[in-house]
Amino acid sequence: MTRQILVTAALPYANGPLHIGHLLEHIQTDIWVRYQRLAGNRCTWVWADDAHGTPIMLKAQAEGISPEALIERVKASHEADIADFLLTPDVFHTTHSEENKELAELIYNRLNEAGHIVKRTIKQLYDEQESMFLPDRYVKGECPNCGNADQYGDNCEICSATYDATELKNPISQVSGKAPVMKDSEQYFFALSQFGDMLKKWTTSGTLQTEVANKLKEWLDSGLQDWDISRNAPYFGFEIPNAPGKYFYVWLDAPIGYIAAHKHLGDKNGFDFMDTWKPDSDHEVYHFIGKDIANFHCLFWPAMLENAGFRKPSGVFCHGFLTVDGAKMSKSRGTSITARTWLDHMSPEYLRYYYAAKLSSSVTDLNLNLEDFVTRVNSDLVGKVVNIASRCAGFITKKFDGQLSEQYPTQLQAHYDQMISAQQVISDYYEQREFGKAMREIMLLAEHANTYINDAEPWVKIKQEGEQQTVQDICTVGLNYFRIIMTFLSPVLPELAKKTEDFLNTTLTLEALQQPLVNHGIKAYKPMMMRVEEKQVQAVLDATMAEDAANKAAAGTATSDTSLEPIMDTIDIDDFAKLDFRIAKIVDAQPVEGADKLLQLTLDIGLEQRNVFAGIKSAYEPADLIGRHTVMIANLKPRKMRFGLSEGMVLAAGPGGSELFVLSPDDGATPGMRVK
């Protein structure tokens, strides 16, 4: 029986370009959707931009345009990136739509009529200079749990604690830079606390990954709090019915955007979206999201759906975060790479395959190791897969007029059957989102195919009398192996799959694999995939750093001058002004094996961490440095040492040896603060 499946991916925020962190989820979703379609299931992917909230409003104001103009421009760029990264949503809509407004009001009114919406007067942070209440993400301060500075008003990026913005210590408005005041405000709450028992049952029903269910259990066991779903004007979003000056919090209407996008598609194509969303629907609904938004999708969202007459999702699939070369993505290091910058220099299929090779069904973070990326793509895709076709095609086109053998070699039929029998294991891995395991199985098939060709030696036999048919058979077998492998890889490498279909003059389907391709004409072989070069990777990093420098310059801030070289002669005040001195917190310090004077320091400078090698080993025990604040030159050109990359310089003074003192700032300094 054909399964009816609806899939969503988390909505990209409509205030900036897609980057490779977003693409981890987008590619994961696309591979799963393409596999379901390959397997013969009816799988629909609905998607949209998340187009509401204060950040969009403020960015539009800064650019001197309307929020509508901003989100329209960003949506166009997202759609271009989606197409060029070979992603296949059935619709890409926007949460700023009539469908979403209608559904958000419908769901809110149903919740309100059922008594699940309550009004309360609460204290909120208010920016007196800007005359506005501050959304969580527009206030920063010290985490009330661990004390780390420069944390947002909803959660701490250091200890992962969640809290209300009013709990921050020493809060600062990110709009005006001033300390906000407390002010009374009447707000609307969804009575989430009423649904703890239902959510305990649902979150442990197998709908969620075990790790996610266990994490949510902490929330449920401590008792759910009612959820503030309103925001004060000014706010870009939908006004709450019968509540002038109050707007739906973006996290209320954003997930409703899934349903709205589906309704938009249904209205366009003539089907009723409620066939999927009614409580007794036999359709399947799955959300692909990052682990950081699990609470919204696995607590707030199902409670809203349950009590508004809609069905809950069949499953919520969470993935981990992306790191690049083991560190958080950083614009100044060139690793916060936009989708478009990647596309300017490299094929999207390189990244699609690398992500697939690393992805699993867990919420473990995934690391994009750029050296491993180059090696794996070249070894697997070029050296193993495409190599099969290139080794066999020339003999078929030049010696046999492009015709495969009339019959498949009888003695090799069992080997063919064994190859296609891998379909069950590979399909199970795709279904379970164990893409890395699926790629390993497929590469084993590619190794088997290459071993067969190596042992058969068609390049030797073609020169021997009476071996022409043998050579045609060898190459027919090799190209059939290639066809099997590319069919299994088609959800990951759709562009290469299309080239394969054109080359083999056939369609790649699982059903077609039941019979070998024989007595069949193929086209002349053309190179299908080139090796990725290290210089391409470096070009991506360089372009990203250049974009960052240009953006900072346009914003009127100091750029990260990566061309700065050690200065040997005297300098004037203008040269000195180029140095970007920053407060850094030493979060780790370790001795460097094989170095008498060096310590390896991990420095927190606010938005990112840096690795720095400092010649202060003679003066300090590493443990004594951890937790201290110091001053570093943040825009010094990174220096590649035999121990690793040093990304800056800490400032120290003294005659040397044990009499060397790392500079310490005054009390109250926070990581990332510029020293002037």
PDB file of N, CA and C in Angstrom, residues 212-278:
ATOM      1  N   VAL A 212      15.836  13.027  22.730  1.00  0.00           N
ATOM      2  CA  VAL A 212      14.945  14.192  22.798  1.00  0.00           C
ATOM      3  C   VAL A 212      13.875  13.975  23.863  1.00  0.00           C
ATOM      4  N   ALA A 213      13.300  12.771  23.886  1.00  0.00           N
ATOM      5  CA  ALA A 213      12.274  12.468  24.891  1.00  0.00           C
ATOM      6  C   ALA A 213      12.832  12.610  26.303  1.00  0.00           C
ATOM      7  N   ASN A 214      14.066  12.159  26.496  1.00  0.00           N
ATOM      8  CA  ASN A 214      14.688  12.261  27.822  1.00  0.00           C
ATOM      9  C   ASN A 214      14.920  13.722  28.215  1.00  0.00           C
ATOM     10  N   LYS A 215      15.322  14.548  27.246  1.00  0.00           N
ATOM     11  CA  LYS A 215      15.542  15.960  27.538  1.00  0.00           C
ATOM     12  C   LYS A 215      14.230  16.655  27.884  1.00  0.00           C
ATOM     13  N   LEU A 216      13.178  16.337  27.148  1.00  0.00           N
ATOM     14  CA  LEU A 216      11.880  16.963  27.414  1.00  0.00           C
ATOM     15  C   LEU A 216      11.300  16.505  28.741  1.00  0.00           C
ATOM     16  N   LYS A 217      11.689  15.315  29.172  1.00  0.00           N
ATOM     17  CA  LYS A 217      11.214  14.806  30.460  1.00  0.00           C
ATOM     18  C   LYS A 217      11.614  15.742  31.597  1.00  0.00           C
ATOM     19  N   GLU A 218      12.777  16.399  31.454  1.00  0.00           N
ATOM     20  CA  GLU A 218      13.218  17.347  32.475  1.00  0.00           C
ATOM     21  C   GLU A 218      12.214  18.497  32.592  1.00  0.00           C
ATOM     22  N   TRP A 219      11.733  18.997  31.463  1.00  0.00           N
ATOM     23  CA  TRP A 219      10.732  20.068  31.466  1.00  0.00           C
ATOM     24  C   TRP A 219       9.442  19.564  32.098  1.00  0.00           C
ATOM     25  N   LEU A 220       9.020  18.377  31.641  1.00  0.00           N
ATOM     26  CA  LEU A 220       7.739  17.846  32.096  1.00  0.00           C
ATOM     27  C   LEU A 220       7.757  17.524  33.587  1.00  0.00           C
ATOM     28  N   ASP A 221       8.852  16.968  34.069  1.00  0.00           N
ATOM     29  CA  ASP A 221       8.942  16.596  35.485  1.00  0.00           C
ATOM     30  C   ASP A 221       8.986  17.821  36.393  1.00  0.00           C
ATOM     31  N   SER A 222       9.554  18.909  35.886  1.00  0.00           N
ATOM     32  CA  SER A 222       9.648  20.117  36.713  1.00  0.00           C
ATOM     33  C   SER A 222       8.365  20.944  36.665  1.00  0.00           C
ATOM     34  N   GLY A 223       7.446  20.555  35.786  1.00  0.00           N
ATOM     35  CA  GLY A 223       6.179  21.266  35.684  1.00  0.00           C
ATOM     36  C   GLY A 223       6.203  22.322  34.600  1.00  0.00           C
ATOM     37  N   LEU A 224       5.317  22.193  33.619  1.00  0.00           N
ATOM     38  CA  LEU A 224       5.288  23.134  32.504  1.00  0.00           C
ATOM     39  C   LEU A 224       4.701  24.478  32.941  1.00  0.00           C
ATOM     40  N   GLN A 225       5.245  25.534  32.390  1.00  0.00           N
ATOM     41  CA  GLN A 225       4.740  26.883  32.638  1.00  0.00           C
ATOM     42  C   GLN A 225       3.871  27.322  31.464  1.00  0.00           C
ATOM     43  N   ASP A 226       2.889  28.142  31.730  1.00  0.00           N
ATOM     44  CA  ASP A 226       2.089  28.695  30.646  1.00  0.00           C
ATOM     45  C   ASP A 226       2.989  29.521  29.723  1.00  0.00           C
ATOM     46  N   TRP A 227       2.604  29.578  28.465  1.00  0.00           N
ATOM     47  CA  TRP A 227       3.484  30.101  27.405  1.00  0.00           C
ATOM     48  C   TRP A 227       2.967  31.453  26.922  1.00  0.00           C
ATOM     49  N   ASP A 228       3.808  32.450  27.017  1.00  0.00           N
ATOM     50  CA  ASP A 228       3.470  33.799  26.575  1.00  0.00           C
ATOM     51  C   ASP A 228       3.446  33.824  25.047  1.00  0.00           C
ATOM     52  N   ILE A 229       2.263  34.004  24.466  1.00  0.00           N
ATOM     53  CA  ILE A 229       2.132  33.956  23.006  1.00  0.00           C
ATOM     54  C   ILE A 229       1.888  35.326  22.391  1.00  0.00           C
ATOM     55  N   SER A 230       2.020  36.388  23.176  1.00  0.00           N
ATOM     56  CA  SER A 230       1.753  37.726  22.647  1.00  0.00           C
ATOM     57  C   SER A 230       2.982  38.617  22.758  1.00  0.00           C
ATOM     58  N   ARG A 231       3.035  39.604  21.876  1.00  0.00           N
ATOM     59  CA  ARG A 231       4.087  40.616  21.911  1.00  0.00           C
ATOM     60  C   ARG A 231       3.452  41.981  21.690  1.00  0.00           C
ATOM     61  N   ASN A 232       4.084  42.975  22.285  1.00  0.00           N
ATOM     62  CA  ASN A 232       3.564  44.337  22.181  1.00  0.00           C
ATOM     63  C   ASN A 232       4.000  44.994  20.875  1.00  0.00           C
ATOM     64  N   ALA A 233       3.182  45.933  20.418  1.00  0.00           N
ATOM     65  CA  ALA A 233       3.584  46.781  19.301  1.00  0.00           C
ATOM     66  C   ALA A 233       4.759  47.670  19.759  1.00  0.00           C
ATOM     67  N   PRO A 234       5.699  48.023  18.882  1.00  0.00           N
ATOM     68  CA  PRO A 234       5.733  47.666  17.461  1.00  0.00           C
ATOM     69  C   PRO A 234       6.235  46.230  17.263  1.00  0.00           C
ATOM     70  N   TYR A 235       5.599  45.530  16.342  1.00  0.00           N
ATOM     71  CA  TYR A 235       5.968  44.133  16.086  1.00  0.00           C
ATOM     72  C   TYR A 235       5.502  43.782  14.682  1.00  0.00           C
ATOM     73  N   PHE A 236       6.341  43.077  13.935  1.00  0.00           N
ATOM     74  CA  PHE A 236       5.944  42.668  12.589  1.00  0.00           C
ATOM     75  C   PHE A 236       5.366  41.262  12.663  1.00  0.00           C
ATOM     76  N   GLY A 237       4.052  41.173  12.474  1.00  0.00           N
ATOM     77  CA  GLY A 237       3.377  39.887  12.546  1.00  0.00           C
ATOM     78  C   GLY A 237       1.882  40.090  12.415  1.00  0.00           C
ATOM     79  N   PHE A 238       1.121  39.127  12.927  1.00  0.00           N
ATOM     80  CA  PHE A 238      -0.336  39.198  12.862  1.00  0.00           C
ATOM     81  C   PHE A 238      -0.889  39.704  14.198  1.00  0.00           C
ATOM     82  N   GLU A 239      -1.783  40.681  14.128  1.00  0.00           N
ATOM     83  CA  GLU A 239      -2.406  41.197  15.338  1.00  0.00           C
ATOM     84  C   GLU A 239      -3.381  40.164  15.887  1.00  0.00           C
ATOM     85  N   ILE A 240      -3.400  40.013  17.205  1.00  0.00           N
ATOM     86  CA  ILE A 240      -4.289  39.052  17.852  1.00  0.00           C
ATOM     87  C   ILE A 240      -5.728  39.555  17.755  1.00  0.00           C
ATOM     88  N   PRO A 241      -6.669  38.687  17.387  1.00  0.00           N
ATOM     89  CA  PRO A 241      -8.070  39.124  17.283  1.00  0.00           C
ATOM     90  C   PRO A 241      -8.578  39.741  18.587  1.00  0.00           C
ATOM     91  N   ASN A 242      -9.223  40.874  18.460  1.00  0.00           N
ATOM     92  CA  ASN A 242      -9.839  41.569  19.592  1.00  0.00           C
ATOM     93  C   ASN A 242      -8.827  41.971  20.664  1.00  0.00           C
ATOM     94  N   ALA A 243      -7.595  42.215  20.246  1.00  0.00           N
ATOM     95  CA  ALA A 243      -6.553  42.642  21.193  1.00  0.00           C
ATOM     96  C   ALA A 243      -5.676  43.692  20.514  1.00  0.00           C
ATOM     97  N   PRO A 244      -6.170  44.912  20.354  1.00  0.00           N
ATOM     98  CA  PRO A 244      -5.405  45.956  19.653  1.00  0.00           C
ATOM     99  C   PRO A 244      -4.027  46.170  20.274  1.00  0.00           C
ATOM    100  N   GLY A 245      -3.023  46.266  19.411  1.00  0.00           N
ATOM    101  CA  GLY A 245      -1.667  46.503  19.872  1.00  0.00           C
ATOM    102  C   GLY A 245      -0.936  45.276  20.361  1.00  0.00           C
ATOM    103  N   LYS A 246      -1.597  44.119  20.290  1.00  0.00           N
ATOM    104  CA  LYS A 246      -0.960  42.860  20.685  1.00  0.00           C
ATOM    105  C   LYS A 246      -0.833  41.969  19.445  1.00  0.00           C
ATOM    106  N   TYR A 247       0.337  41.335  19.327  1.00  0.00           N
ATOM    107  CA  TYR A 247       0.623  40.520  18.148  1.00  0.00           C
ATOM    108  C   TYR A 247       0.992  39.102  18.560  1.00  0.00           C
ATOM    109  N   PHE A 248       0.683  38.145  17.670  1.00  0.00           N
ATOM    110  CA  PHE A 248       1.103  36.776  17.921  1.00  0.00           C
ATOM    111  C   PHE A 248       2.622  36.703  17.955  1.00  0.00           C
ATOM    112  N   TYR A 249       3.147  36.110  19.009  1.00  0.00           N
ATOM    113  CA  TYR A 249       4.579  35.796  19.065  1.00  0.00           C
ATOM    114  C   TYR A 249       4.920  34.920  17.876  1.00  0.00           C
ATOM    115  N   VAL A 250       6.073  35.172  17.262  1.00  0.00           N
ATOM    116  CA  VAL A 250       6.453  34.485  16.028  1.00  0.00           C
ATOM    117  C   VAL A 250       6.388  32.965  16.160  1.00  0.00           C
ATOM    118  N   TRP A 251       6.660  32.432  17.379  1.00  0.00           N
ATOM    119  CA  TRP A 251       6.661  30.983  17.534  1.00  0.00           C
ATOM    120  C   TRP A 251       5.251  30.404  17.615  1.00  0.00           C
ATOM    121  N   LEU A 252       4.224  31.257  17.682  1.00  0.00           N
ATOM    122  CA  LEU A 252       2.874  30.720  17.558  1.00  0.00           C
ATOM    123  C   LEU A 252       2.524  30.506  16.090  1.00  0.00           C
ATOM    124  N   ASP A 253       2.772  31.514  15.241  1.00  0.00           N
ATOM    125  CA  ASP A 253       2.327  31.356  13.856  1.00  0.00           C
ATOM    126  C   ASP A 253       3.350  30.662  12.960  1.00  0.00           C
ATOM    127  N   ALA A 254       4.612  30.536  13.410  1.00  0.00           N
ATOM    128  CA  ALA A 254       5.615  29.891  12.554  1.00  0.00           C
ATOM    129  C   ALA A 254       5.275  28.429  12.256  1.00  0.00           C
ATOM    130  N   PRO A 255       5.034  27.577  13.263  1.00  0.00           N
ATOM    131  CA  PRO A 255       4.693  26.187  12.916  1.00  0.00           C
ATOM    132  C   PRO A 255       3.344  26.056  12.222  1.00  0.00           C
ATOM    133  N   ILE A 256       2.430  26.970  12.506  1.00  0.00           N
ATOM    134  CA  ILE A 256       1.162  26.963  11.764  1.00  0.00           C
ATOM    135  C   ILE A 256       1.442  27.196  10.283  1.00  0.00           C
ATOM    136  N   GLY A 257       2.585  27.824  10.003  1.00  0.00           N
ATOM    137  CA  GLY A 257       3.021  28.022   8.620  1.00  0.00           C
ATOM    138  C   GLY A 257       3.167  26.721   7.846  1.00  0.00           C
ATOM    139  N   TYR A 258       3.440  25.607   8.541  1.00  0.00           N
ATOM    140  CA  TYR A 258       3.467  24.314   7.850  1.00  0.00           C
ATOM    141  C   TYR A 258       2.095  24.013   7.250  1.00  0.00           C
ATOM    142  N   ILE A 259       1.066  24.176   8.083  1.00  0.00           N
ATOM    143  CA  ILE A 259      -0.291  23.883   7.620  1.00  0.00           C
ATOM    144  C   ILE A 259      -0.694  24.882   6.536  1.00  0.00           C
ATOM    145  N   ALA A 260      -0.328  26.146   6.737  1.00  0.00           N
ATOM    146  CA  ALA A 260      -0.679  27.180   5.763  1.00  0.00           C
ATOM    147  C   ALA A 260      -0.043  26.907   4.403  1.00  0.00           C
ATOM    148  N   ALA A 261       1.216  26.478   4.403  1.00  0.00           N
ATOM    149  CA  ALA A 261       1.885  26.149   3.134  1.00  0.00           C
ATOM    150  C   ALA A 261       1.183  24.975   2.459  1.00  0.00           C
ATOM    151  N   HIS A 262       0.748  23.999   3.279  1.00  0.00           N
ATOM    152  CA  HIS A 262       0.026  22.847   2.726  1.00  0.00           C
ATOM    153  C   HIS A 262      -1.316  23.287   2.157  1.00  0.00           C
ATOM    154  N   LYS A 263      -2.014  24.179   2.851  1.00  0.00           N
ATOM    155  CA  LYS A 263      -3.277  24.706   2.336  1.00  0.00           C
ATOM    156  C   LYS A 263      -3.056  25.444   1.023  1.00  0.00           C
ATOM    157  N   HIS A 264      -1.989  26.245   0.959  1.00  0.00           N
ATOM    158  CA  HIS A 264      -1.657  26.979  -0.263  1.00  0.00           C
ATOM    159  C   HIS A 264      -1.445  26.009  -1.424  1.00  0.00           C
ATOM    160  N   LEU A 265      -0.734  24.921  -1.156  1.00  0.00           N
ATOM    161  CA  LEU A 265      -0.494  23.913  -2.196  1.00  0.00           C
ATOM    162  C   LEU A 265      -1.801  23.225  -2.588  1.00  0.00           C
ATOM    163  N   GLY A 266      -2.634  22.917  -1.582  1.00  0.00           N
ATOM    164  CA  GLY A 266      -3.910  22.272  -1.862  1.00  0.00           C
ATOM    165  C   GLY A 266      -4.838  23.143  -2.689  1.00  0.00           C
ATOM    166  N   ASP A 267      -4.896  24.428  -2.365  1.00  0.00           N
ATOM    167  CA  ASP A 267      -5.735  25.348  -3.133  1.00  0.00           C
ATOM    168  C   ASP A 267      -5.262  25.435  -4.582  1.00  0.00           C
ATOM    169  N   LYS A 268      -3.952  25.349  -4.759  1.00  0.00           N
ATOM    170  CA  LYS A 268      -3.378  25.438  -6.106  1.00  0.00           C
ATOM    171  C   LYS A 268      -3.613  24.157  -6.904  1.00  0.00           C
ATOM    172  N   ASN A 269      -3.503  22.994  -6.232  1.00  0.00           N
ATOM    173  CA  ASN A 269      -3.550  21.715  -6.941  1.00  0.00           C
ATOM    174  C   ASN A 269      -4.870  20.965  -6.783  1.00  0.00           C
ATOM    175  N   GLY A 270      -5.818  21.546  -6.037  1.00  0.00           N
ATOM    176  CA  GLY A 270      -7.139  20.952  -5.980  1.00  0.00           C
ATOM    177  C   GLY A 270      -7.300  19.793  -5.027  1.00  0.00           C
ATOM    178  N   PHE A 271      -6.653  19.839  -3.864  1.00  0.00           N
ATOM    179  CA  PHE A 271      -6.907  18.822  -2.837  1.00  0.00           C
ATOM    180  C   PHE A 271      -7.165  19.513  -1.498  1.00  0.00           C
ATOM    181  N   ASP A 272      -7.790  18.786  -0.590  1.00  0.00           N
ATOM    182  CA  ASP A 272      -8.142  19.327   0.721  1.00  0.00           C
ATOM    183  C   ASP A 272      -7.026  19.028   1.718  1.00  0.00           C
ATOM    184  N   PHE A 273      -6.350  20.053   2.188  1.00  0.00           N
ATOM    185  CA  PHE A 273      -5.241  19.868   3.123  1.00  0.00           C
ATOM    186  C   PHE A 273      -5.693  19.217   4.421  1.00  0.00           C
ATOM    187  N   MET A 274      -6.972  19.370   4.777  1.00  0.00           N
ATOM    188  CA  MET A 274      -7.455  18.816   6.042  1.00  0.00           C
ATOM    189  C   MET A 274      -7.548  17.293   6.023  1.00  0.00           C
ATOM    190  N   ASP A 275      -7.462  16.681   4.848  1.00  0.00           N
ATOM    191  CA  ASP A 275      -7.404  15.219   4.804  1.00  0.00           C
ATOM    192  C   ASP A 275      -6.171  14.717   5.555  1.00  0.00           C
ATOM    193  N   THR A 276      -5.139  15.524   5.570  1.00  0.00           N
ATOM    194  CA  THR A 276      -3.910  15.173   6.285  1.00  0.00           C
ATOM    195  C   THR A 276      -3.950  15.635   7.730  1.00  0.00           C
ATOM    196  N   TRP A 277      -4.576  16.793   7.990  1.00  0.00           N
ATOM    197  CA  TRP A 277      -4.455  17.432   9.307  1.00  0.00           C
ATOM    198  C   TRP A 277      -5.623  17.145  10.248  1.00  0.00           C
ATOM    199  N   LYS A 278      -6.626  16.423   9.814  1.00  0.00           N
ATOM    200  CA  LYS A 278      -7.723  16.081  10.727  1.00  0.00           C
ATOM    201  C   LYS A 278      -7.237  15.041  11.738  1.00  0.00           C
TER     202      LYS A 278
END
